[in-house]
Amino acid sequence: MAAAALVFRNIVITGASSGIGAALARHYAAPGVTLGLVGRDAGRLCAVAAEARAAGAAAVEGALDVRDRVALTAFLIGFDAEHPVDLLIANAGVLDGRRADGSIEDADAARRVIEINLLGATDTLHAVLPGMRARGWGHIALVSSLAALSPVTDAPAYSASKAGLLSYGKALRAALAGEGVRVSVVCPGYVVSAMTDSHIGHQPGKISADAAARLIAAGIARNKAVIGFPRVLYALAMITPFVPEAINRVATRGIRFHVVPRDL
Ligand SMILES: NC(=O)c1ccc[n+]([C@@H]2O[C@H](COP(=O)([O-])OP(=O)(O)OC[C@H]3O[C@@H](n4cnc5c(N)ncnc54)[C@H](OP(=O)(O)O)[C@@H]3O)[C@@H](O)[C@H]2O)c1
């Protein structure tokens, strides 16, 4: 449903220390805006906060792991008390999957990916949601992936975590309809970042993190339920469930990949 764009003054972005999250911080940084920036790497987070301040914004850094629910909730509730959040972008995420030797992810890797990408995001939004509901105002954007629509052979837990987030976001959007709190789910294709550096394989339609941030911000401003891009890959991902398994397997051969392990 098209609706008037909200004006965002107090914005929280998780996963702000690199890639898409850092680009979103740069995009929204402006005089009169306060950014709450979350990530694990204090040094990279500090550099993003400094860029935001140079653009005239205020910035509060939360160097923490989204799996640490106590620290995460304390930071977000503290930030919200000082700066009532009107835009929350739950973007922190990791990729794991098939390794160069062909081995598939083990149980620990699957758990870690789902804890960060899905439970980290739900813990994030639930720390901020009561304040938004009480104020009857706000927008929550959950950064999922096209892998939510078209599960990726080489990253089962990643696909599951992102499908879970898509489903959660769509249901939450419906549940909050009429309360003034909006929810969008972002489904990017390939974007230049440390994550795609660790993804060894063909990445068609790859765009810069700054371009992704602009598309995400435009989709949020239009209150889109699902912000999927690039357009062609989004359309292909949408029809995947209707394509016979054997055809899909052949069609996706060219985008098989392996992951170079990072500190997850
Ligand atoms: N790049 C793509 O092609 C692509 C496509 C679809 C969806 N996405 C999604 O976009 C989001 C951003 O990814 P990106 O591509 O920008 O990758 P990135 O450059 O690796 O950034 C990931 C961000 O998430 C943070 N993060 C990871 N684990 C965390 C944890 N446990 N606690 C707190 N922060 C954590 C990282 O912070 P630290 O490094 O400081 O820990 C970093 O700021 C992810 O959710 C990803 O799944 C990306």
mmCIF file of C-alpha atoms and ligand atoms in Angstrom:
data_model
loop_
_atom_site.group_PDB
_atom_site.id
_atom_site.type_symbol
_atom_site.label_atom_id
_atom_site.label_comp_id
_atom_site.label_asym_id
_atom_site.label_seq_id
_atom_site.Cartn_x
_atom_site.Cartn_y
_atom_site.Cartn_z
ATOM 1 C CA MET A 1 0.000 0.000 0.000
ATOM 2 C CA ALA A 2 1.466 3.363 -0.954
ATOM 3 C CA ALA A 3 1.597 5.765 1.969
ATOM 4 C CA ALA A 4 3.108 9.098 2.908
ATOM 5 C CA ALA A 5 6.853 8.772 3.605
ATOM 6 C CA LEU A 6 7.859 9.028 7.261
ATOM 7 C CA VAL A 7 10.609 11.444 8.232
ATOM 8 C CA PHE A 8 13.336 9.499 10.023
ATOM 9 C CA ARG A 9 15.342 11.319 12.685
ATOM 10 C CA ASN A 10 16.418 8.451 14.948
ATOM 11 C CA ILE A 11 17.666 5.438 13.044
ATOM 12 C CA VAL A 12 19.167 2.162 14.264
ATOM 13 C CA ILE A 13 21.169 0.027 11.844
ATOM 14 C CA THR A 14 22.631 -3.322 12.880
ATOM 15 C CA GLY A 15 25.548 -4.681 10.896
ATOM 16 C CA ALA A 16 26.612 -1.064 10.366
ATOM 17 C CA SER A 17 30.348 -1.724 10.517
ATOM 18 C CA SER A 18 30.672 -2.778 6.871
ATOM 19 C CA GLY A 19 28.994 -3.423 3.525
ATOM 20 C CA ILE A 20 25.302 -2.612 3.134
ATOM 21 C CA GLY A 21 24.877 -1.450 6.749
ATOM 22 C CA ALA A 22 27.759 1.032 6.478
ATOM 23 C CA ALA A 23 26.337 2.285 3.161
ATOM 24 C CA LEU A 24 22.915 2.757 4.804
ATOM 25 C CA ALA A 25 24.571 4.727 7.621
ATOM 26 C CA ARG A 26 26.239 6.978 5.036
ATOM 27 C CA HIS A 27 22.951 7.315 3.142
ATOM 28 C CA TYR A 28 20.911 8.450 6.145
ATOM 29 C CA ALA A 29 23.639 10.548 7.841
ATOM 30 C CA ALA A 30 22.556 14.218 7.829
ATOM 31 C CA PRO A 31 22.164 17.103 10.269
ATOM 32 C CA GLY A 32 19.263 16.454 12.667
ATOM 33 C CA VAL A 33 19.636 12.663 12.382
ATOM 34 C CA THR A 34 20.901 10.422 15.201
ATOM 35 C CA LEU A 35 22.193 7.009 14.191
ATOM 36 C CA GLY A 36 22.474 4.005 16.504
ATOM 37 C CA LEU A 37 25.102 1.785 14.893
ATOM 38 C CA VAL A 38 25.569 -1.862 15.891
ATOM 39 C CA GLY A 39 28.320 -4.284 14.873
ATOM 40 C CA ARG A 40 30.979 -6.421 16.508
ATOM 41 C CA ASP A 41 34.157 -4.781 15.208
ATOM 42 C CA ALA A 42 34.594 -1.620 17.307
ATOM 43 C CA GLY A 43 37.278 -0.175 14.999
ATOM 44 C CA ARG A 44 35.238 -0.439 11.800
ATOM 45 C CA LEU A 45 32.107 0.746 13.624
ATOM 46 C CA CYS A 46 34.006 3.784 14.903
ATOM 47 C CA ALA A 47 35.133 4.640 11.349
ATOM 48 C CA VAL A 48 31.529 4.485 10.057
ATOM 49 C CA ALA A 49 30.345 6.639 12.994
ATOM 50 C CA ALA A 50 33.071 9.197 12.208
ATOM 51 C CA GLU A 51 31.891 9.387 8.576
ATOM 52 C CA ALA A 52 28.312 9.905 9.769
ATOM 53 C CA ARG A 53 29.410 12.705 12.128
ATOM 54 C CA ALA A 54 31.368 14.334 9.304
ATOM 55 C CA ALA A 55 28.082 14.422 7.345
ATOM 56 C CA GLY A 56 26.416 16.263 10.252
ATOM 57 C CA ALA A 57 24.658 13.375 12.006
ATOM 58 C CA ALA A 58 25.037 12.314 15.631
ATOM 59 C CA ALA A 59 26.075 8.685 16.106
ATOM 60 C CA VAL A 60 25.983 6.263 19.027
ATOM 61 C CA GLU A 61 28.035 3.092 18.677
ATOM 62 C CA GLY A 62 27.006 -0.282 20.062
ATOM 63 C CA ALA A 63 29.957 -2.638 19.603
ATOM 64 C CA LEU A 64 28.260 -5.931 20.406
ATOM 65 C CA ASP A 65 27.236 -9.323 19.084
ATOM 66 C CA VAL A 66 23.526 -9.606 18.235
ATOM 67 C CA ARG A 67 23.623 -13.101 19.799
ATOM 68 C CA ASP A 68 24.242 -11.413 23.163
ATOM 69 C CA ARG A 69 20.594 -10.691 23.821
ATOM 70 C CA VAL A 70 21.201 -8.911 27.133
ATOM 71 C CA ALA A 71 23.772 -6.476 25.700
ATOM 72 C CA LEU A 72 21.747 -5.981 22.513
ATOM 73 C CA THR A 73 18.499 -5.248 24.351
ATOM 74 C CA ALA A 74 20.223 -2.919 26.856
ATOM 75 C CA PHE A 75 21.822 -0.901 24.042
ATOM 76 C CA LEU A 76 18.614 -0.644 22.018
ATOM 77 C CA ILE A 77 16.356 0.224 24.960
ATOM 78 C CA GLY A 78 18.900 2.800 26.164
ATOM 79 C CA PHE A 79 19.139 4.345 22.678
ATOM 80 C CA ASP A 80 15.347 4.385 22.280
ATOM 81 C CA ALA A 81 14.894 6.146 25.638
ATOM 82 C CA GLU A 82 17.165 8.991 24.482
ATOM 83 C CA HIS A 83 16.289 8.934 20.789
ATOM 84 C CA PRO A 84 12.862 7.359 20.107
ATOM 85 C CA VAL A 85 13.586 5.113 17.156
ATOM 86 C CA ASP A 86 11.554 5.796 14.028
ATOM 87 C CA LEU A 87 13.536 3.558 11.663
ATOM 88 C CA LEU A 88 15.146 0.248 12.595
ATOM 89 C CA ILE A 89 17.114 -1.673 9.971
ATOM 90 C CA ALA A 90 17.963 -5.184 11.194
ATOM 91 C CA ASN A 91 20.761 -5.897 8.762
ATOM 92 C CA ALA A 92 23.451 -7.830 10.692
ATOM 93 C CA GLY A 93 24.104 -11.155 9.031
ATOM 94 C CA VAL A 94 26.646 -13.791 8.073
ATOM 95 C CA LEU A 95 27.046 -16.284 5.255
ATOM 96 C CA ASP A 96 28.345 -19.810 5.610
ATOM 97 C CA GLY A 97 27.957 -22.857 3.403
ATOM 98 C CA ARG A 98 29.796 -25.333 1.225
ATOM 99 C CA ARG A 99 33.571 -25.192 1.561
ATOM 100 C CA ALA A 100 36.231 -25.420 -1.169
ATOM 101 C CA ASP A 101 36.706 -29.136 -0.416
ATOM 102 C CA GLY A 102 33.015 -29.709 -1.205
ATOM 103 C CA SER A 103 31.948 -30.342 2.389
ATOM 104 C CA ILE A 104 28.550 -28.987 3.391
ATOM 105 C CA GLU A 105 27.937 -26.939 6.518
ATOM 106 C CA ASP A 106 27.900 -28.813 9.833
ATOM 107 C CA ALA A 107 25.410 -28.438 12.704
ATOM 108 C CA ASP A 108 27.477 -25.761 14.475
ATOM 109 C CA ALA A 109 27.717 -23.633 11.342
ATOM 110 C CA ALA A 110 23.983 -24.004 10.658
ATOM 111 C CA ARG A 111 23.122 -22.991 14.232
ATOM 112 C CA ARG A 112 25.476 -19.977 14.138
ATOM 113 C CA VAL A 113 23.998 -18.660 10.888
ATOM 114 C CA ILE A 114 20.417 -19.060 12.096
ATOM 115 C CA GLU A 115 21.205 -17.516 15.501
ATOM 116 C CA ILE A 116 22.753 -14.408 13.952
ATOM 117 C CA ASN A 117 20.565 -13.945 10.889
ATOM 118 C CA LEU A 118 17.160 -14.893 12.282
ATOM 119 C CA LEU A 119 17.170 -14.836 16.094
ATOM 120 C CA GLY A 120 19.527 -11.830 16.175
ATOM 121 C CA ALA A 121 17.049 -9.951 13.983
ATOM 122 C CA THR A 122 13.949 -10.924 15.988
ATOM 123 C CA ASP A 123 15.710 -9.993 19.258
ATOM 124 C CA THR A 124 16.669 -6.666 17.677
ATOM 125 C CA LEU A 125 13.190 -5.744 16.536
ATOM 126 C CA HIS A 126 11.494 -6.826 19.755
ATOM 127 C CA ALA A 127 13.713 -4.506 21.786
ATOM 128 C CA VAL A 128 12.430 -1.538 19.783
ATOM 129 C CA LEU A 129 8.891 -2.581 18.888
ATOM 130 C CA PRO A 130 7.171 -1.785 22.241
ATOM 131 C CA GLY A 131 8.339 1.843 22.016
ATOM 132 C CA MET A 132 7.206 2.150 18.407
ATOM 133 C CA ARG A 133 3.798 0.657 19.212
ATOM 134 C CA ALA A 134 3.331 2.961 22.209
ATOM 135 C CA ARG A 135 4.134 5.939 19.966
ATOM 136 C CA GLY A 136 2.070 4.563 17.050
ATOM 137 C CA TRP A 137 4.939 5.419 14.732
ATOM 138 C CA GLY A 138 7.930 3.766 13.127
ATOM 139 C CA HIS A 139 9.327 1.563 10.396
ATOM 140 C CA ILE A 140 11.177 -1.737 10.738
ATOM 141 C CA ALA A 141 13.180 -3.083 7.795
ATOM 142 C CA LEU A 142 14.509 -6.644 7.984
ATOM 143 C CA VAL A 143 17.379 -7.427 5.619
ATOM 144 C CA SER A 144 16.701 -10.853 4.166
ATOM 145 C CA SER A 145 17.913 -12.027 0.733
ATOM 146 C CA LEU A 146 16.727 -13.371 -2.634
ATOM 147 C CA ALA A 147 17.851 -16.695 -1.099
ATOM 148 C CA ALA A 148 14.660 -16.446 0.972
ATOM 149 C CA LEU A 149 12.604 -16.872 -2.212
ATOM 150 C CA SER A 150 14.898 -19.289 -4.004
ATOM 151 C CA PRO A 151 16.898 -21.476 -1.589
ATOM 152 C CA VAL A 152 20.582 -21.682 -2.415
ATOM 153 C CA THR A 153 22.045 -25.190 -2.800
ATOM 154 C CA ASP A 154 25.395 -24.229 -1.284
ATOM 155 C CA ALA A 155 24.041 -22.373 1.770
ATOM 156 C CA PRO A 156 21.084 -24.219 3.346
ATOM 157 C CA ALA A 157 21.126 -22.517 6.767
ATOM 158 C CA TYR A 158 21.620 -19.099 5.192
ATOM 159 C CA SER A 159 18.617 -19.739 2.910
ATOM 160 C CA ALA A 160 16.521 -20.971 5.836
ATOM 161 C CA SER A 161 17.456 -18.011 8.032
ATOM 162 C CA LYS A 162 16.514 -15.543 5.303
ATOM 163 C CA ALA A 163 13.269 -17.384 4.442
ATOM 164 C CA GLY A 164 12.389 -17.288 8.133
ATOM 165 C CA LEU A 165 13.036 -13.570 8.247
ATOM 166 C CA LEU A 166 10.919 -12.948 5.144
ATOM 167 C CA SER A 167 8.051 -14.921 6.601
ATOM 168 C CA TYR A 168 8.399 -13.238 10.001
ATOM 169 C CA GLY A 169 8.438 -9.780 8.465
ATOM 170 C CA LYS A 170 5.414 -10.357 6.256
ATOM 171 C CA ALA A 171 3.388 -11.733 9.169
ATOM 172 C CA LEU A 172 4.497 -8.909 11.475
ATOM 173 C CA ARG A 173 3.575 -6.306 8.849
ATOM 174 C CA ALA A 174 0.053 -7.731 8.720
ATOM 175 C CA ALA A 175 -0.153 -7.999 12.524
ATOM 176 C CA LEU A 176 0.822 -4.333 12.963
ATOM 177 C CA ALA A 177 -1.352 -2.957 10.142
ATOM 178 C CA GLY A 178 -3.346 0.012 11.381
ATOM 179 C CA GLU A 179 -1.013 0.666 14.348
ATOM 180 C CA GLY A 180 1.244 3.120 12.516
ATOM 181 C CA VAL A 181 4.239 0.766 12.661
ATOM 182 C CA ARG A 182 5.373 -0.377 9.227
ATOM 183 C CA VAL A 183 7.452 -3.423 8.331
ATOM 184 C CA SER A 184 9.396 -4.085 5.132
ATOM 185 C CA VAL A 185 11.551 -7.046 4.180
ATOM 186 C CA VAL A 186 14.592 -6.380 2.001
ATOM 187 C CA CYS A 187 15.643 -9.099 -0.458
ATOM 188 C CA PRO A 188 18.898 -8.102 -2.151
ATOM 189 C CA GLY A 189 20.684 -10.026 -4.884
ATOM 190 C CA TYR A 190 24.490 -9.807 -5.039
ATOM 191 C CA VAL A 191 25.992 -6.700 -3.432
ATOM 192 C CA VAL A 192 29.692 -5.805 -3.128
ATOM 193 C CA SER A 193 30.715 -6.448 0.508
ATOM 194 C CA ALA A 194 32.959 -8.540 2.731
ATOM 195 C CA MET A 195 30.228 -11.183 2.555
ATOM 196 C CA THR A 196 30.359 -11.520 -1.218
ATOM 197 C CA ASP A 197 34.190 -11.445 -1.026
ATOM 198 C CA SER A 198 33.900 -14.717 0.915
ATOM 199 C CA HIS A 199 31.484 -16.159 -1.705
ATOM 200 C CA ILE A 200 33.589 -17.784 -4.411
ATOM 201 C CA GLY A 201 31.476 -18.169 -7.517
ATOM 202 C CA HIS A 202 29.663 -16.253 -10.265
ATOM 203 C CA GLN A 203 27.614 -13.310 -8.933
ATOM 204 C CA PRO A 204 25.380 -12.005 -11.745
ATOM 205 C CA GLY A 205 23.898 -8.533 -11.460
ATOM 206 C CA LYS A 206 26.190 -7.527 -8.589
ATOM 207 C CA ILE A 207 25.746 -3.901 -7.483
ATOM 208 C CA SER A 208 27.619 -1.613 -5.109
ATOM 209 C CA ALA A 209 26.666 -1.295 -1.457
ATOM 210 C CA ASP A 210 25.857 2.393 -2.026
ATOM 211 C CA ALA A 211 23.462 1.492 -4.872
ATOM 212 C CA ALA A 212 21.854 -1.147 -2.636
ATOM 213 C CA ALA A 213 21.435 1.426 0.158
ATOM 214 C CA ARG A 214 19.675 3.811 -2.236
ATOM 215 C CA LEU A 215 17.277 1.062 -3.404
ATOM 216 C CA ILE A 216 16.564 0.026 0.198
ATOM 217 C CA ALA A 217 15.912 3.612 1.304
ATOM 218 C CA ALA A 218 13.611 4.206 -1.692
ATOM 219 C CA GLY A 219 11.655 1.040 -0.894
ATOM 220 C CA ILE A 220 11.330 2.009 2.765
ATOM 221 C CA ALA A 221 10.144 5.510 1.795
ATOM 222 C CA ARG A 222 7.439 3.867 -0.357
ATOM 223 C CA ASN A 223 6.506 1.466 2.458
ATOM 224 C CA LYS A 224 7.005 -1.548 0.193
ATOM 225 C CA ALA A 225 6.258 -4.901 1.815
ATOM 226 C CA VAL A 226 9.157 -6.574 0.019
ATOM 227 C CA ILE A 227 12.069 -4.604 -1.416
ATOM 228 C CA GLY A 228 13.634 -7.029 -3.912
ATOM 229 C CA PHE A 229 16.442 -6.196 -6.332
ATOM 230 C CA PRO A 230 17.878 -6.313 -8.930
ATOM 231 C CA ARG A 231 14.591 -6.569 -10.795
ATOM 232 C CA VAL A 232 15.436 -9.480 -13.131
ATOM 233 C CA LEU A 233 16.902 -11.702 -10.391
ATOM 234 C CA TYR A 234 13.975 -10.826 -8.107
ATOM 235 C CA ALA A 235 11.507 -11.900 -10.825
ATOM 236 C CA LEU A 236 13.442 -15.155 -11.408
ATOM 237 C CA ALA A 237 13.569 -15.881 -7.672
ATOM 238 C CA MET A 238 9.796 -15.350 -7.442
ATOM 239 C CA ILE A 239 9.060 -18.011 -10.069
ATOM 240 C CA THR A 240 11.569 -20.580 -8.744
ATOM 241 C CA PRO A 241 9.023 -22.438 -6.567
ATOM 242 C CA PHE A 242 6.994 -23.194 -9.708
ATOM 243 C CA VAL A 243 9.938 -24.531 -11.738
ATOM 244 C CA PRO A 244 10.404 -28.344 -11.767
ATOM 245 C CA GLU A 245 13.317 -29.423 -9.530
ATOM 246 C CA ALA A 246 15.373 -30.964 -12.352
ATOM 247 C CA ILE A 247 15.153 -27.818 -14.499
ATOM 248 C CA ASN A 248 15.995 -25.611 -11.534
ATOM 249 C CA ARG A 249 19.068 -27.712 -10.738
ATOM 250 C CA VAL A 250 20.405 -27.306 -14.281
ATOM 251 C CA ALA A 251 19.491 -23.617 -14.442
ATOM 252 C CA THR A 252 21.337 -22.780 -11.212
ATOM 253 C CA ARG A 253 24.532 -24.737 -12.041
ATOM 254 C CA GLY A 254 26.249 -21.518 -13.107
ATOM 255 C CA ILE A 255 25.809 -19.883 -9.712
ATOM 256 C CA ARG A 256 27.093 -22.744 -7.518
ATOM 257 C CA PHE A 257 29.732 -21.458 -5.077
ATOM 258 C CA HIS A 258 31.795 -22.171 -2.017
ATOM 259 C CA VAL A 259 32.493 -20.019 1.008
ATOM 260 C CA VAL A 260 35.905 -19.009 2.307
ATOM 261 C CA PRO A 261 35.601 -19.174 6.095
ATOM 262 C CA ARG A 262 35.699 -15.841 7.949
ATOM 263 C CA ASP A 263 35.563 -15.125 11.661
ATOM 264 C CA LEU A 264 31.832 -15.692 12.086
HETATM 265 N N1 LIG B 1 26.147 -8.812 0.012
HETATM 266 C C1 LIG B 1 25.173 -9.477 -0.545
HETATM 267 O O1 LIG B 1 25.272 -9.883 -1.709
HETATM 268 C C2 LIG B 1 23.898 -9.751 0.210
HETATM 269 C C3 LIG B 1 22.824 -10.302 -0.497
HETATM 270 C C4 LIG B 1 21.640 -10.558 0.184
HETATM 271 C C5 LIG B 1 21.519 -10.237 1.514
HETATM 272 N N2 LIG B 1 22.578 -9.702 2.182
HETATM 273 C C6 LIG B 1 22.407 -9.406 3.596
HETATM 274 O O2 LIG B 1 22.791 -8.073 3.846
HETATM 275 C C7 LIG B 1 23.228 -7.976 5.203
HETATM 276 C C8 LIG B 1 24.538 -7.225 5.250
HETATM 277 O O3 LIG B 1 25.530 -8.017 4.627
HETATM 278 P P1 LIG B 1 26.763 -7.408 3.817
HETATM 279 O O4 LIG B 1 26.703 -7.962 2.466
HETATM 280 O O5 LIG B 1 26.822 -5.947 3.983
HETATM 281 O O6 LIG B 1 27.965 -8.167 4.548
HETATM 282 P P2 LIG B 1 29.155 -7.651 5.473
HETATM 283 O O7 LIG B 1 29.902 -6.573 4.796
HETATM 284 O O8 LIG B 1 29.859 -8.887 5.891
HETATM 285 O O9 LIG B 1 28.390 -6.998 6.712
HETATM 286 C C9 LIG B 1 27.757 -7.774 7.674
HETATM 287 C C10 LIG B 1 27.498 -6.895 8.871
HETATM 288 O O10 LIG B 1 26.827 -7.676 9.873
HETATM 289 C C11 LIG B 1 27.547 -7.553 11.082
HETATM 290 N N3 LIG B 1 27.453 -8.758 11.885
HETATM 291 C C12 LIG B 1 27.678 -10.033 11.504
HETATM 292 N N4 LIG B 1 27.508 -10.869 12.516
HETATM 293 C C13 LIG B 1 27.175 -10.110 13.581
HETATM 294 C C14 LIG B 1 26.893 -10.395 14.932
HETATM 295 N N5 LIG B 1 26.903 -11.656 15.395
HETATM 296 N N6 LIG B 1 26.594 -9.364 15.751
HETATM 297 C C15 LIG B 1 26.601 -8.096 15.306
HETATM 298 N N7 LIG B 1 26.865 -7.752 14.036
HETATM 299 C C16 LIG B 1 27.152 -8.764 13.186
HETATM 300 C C17 LIG B 1 28.978 -7.292 10.675
HETATM 301 O O11 LIG B 1 29.645 -6.668 11.755
HETATM 302 P P3 LIG B 1 31.128 -7.085 12.232
HETATM 303 O O12 LIG B 1 31.886 -7.398 10.989
HETATM 304 O O13 LIG B 1 31.580 -5.862 12.944
HETATM 305 O O14 LIG B 1 30.897 -8.247 13.115
HETATM 306 C C18 LIG B 1 28.795 -6.377 9.498
HETATM 307 O O15 LIG B 1 28.603 -5.054 9.932
HETATM 308 C C19 LIG B 1 23.313 -9.401 5.755
HETATM 309 O O16 LIG B 1 22.174 -9.674 6.527
HETATM 310 C C20 LIG B 1 23.310 -10.230 4.481
HETATM 311 O O17 LIG B 1 22.810 -11.527 4.714
HETATM 312 C C21 LIG B 1 23.766 -9.439 1.558
#
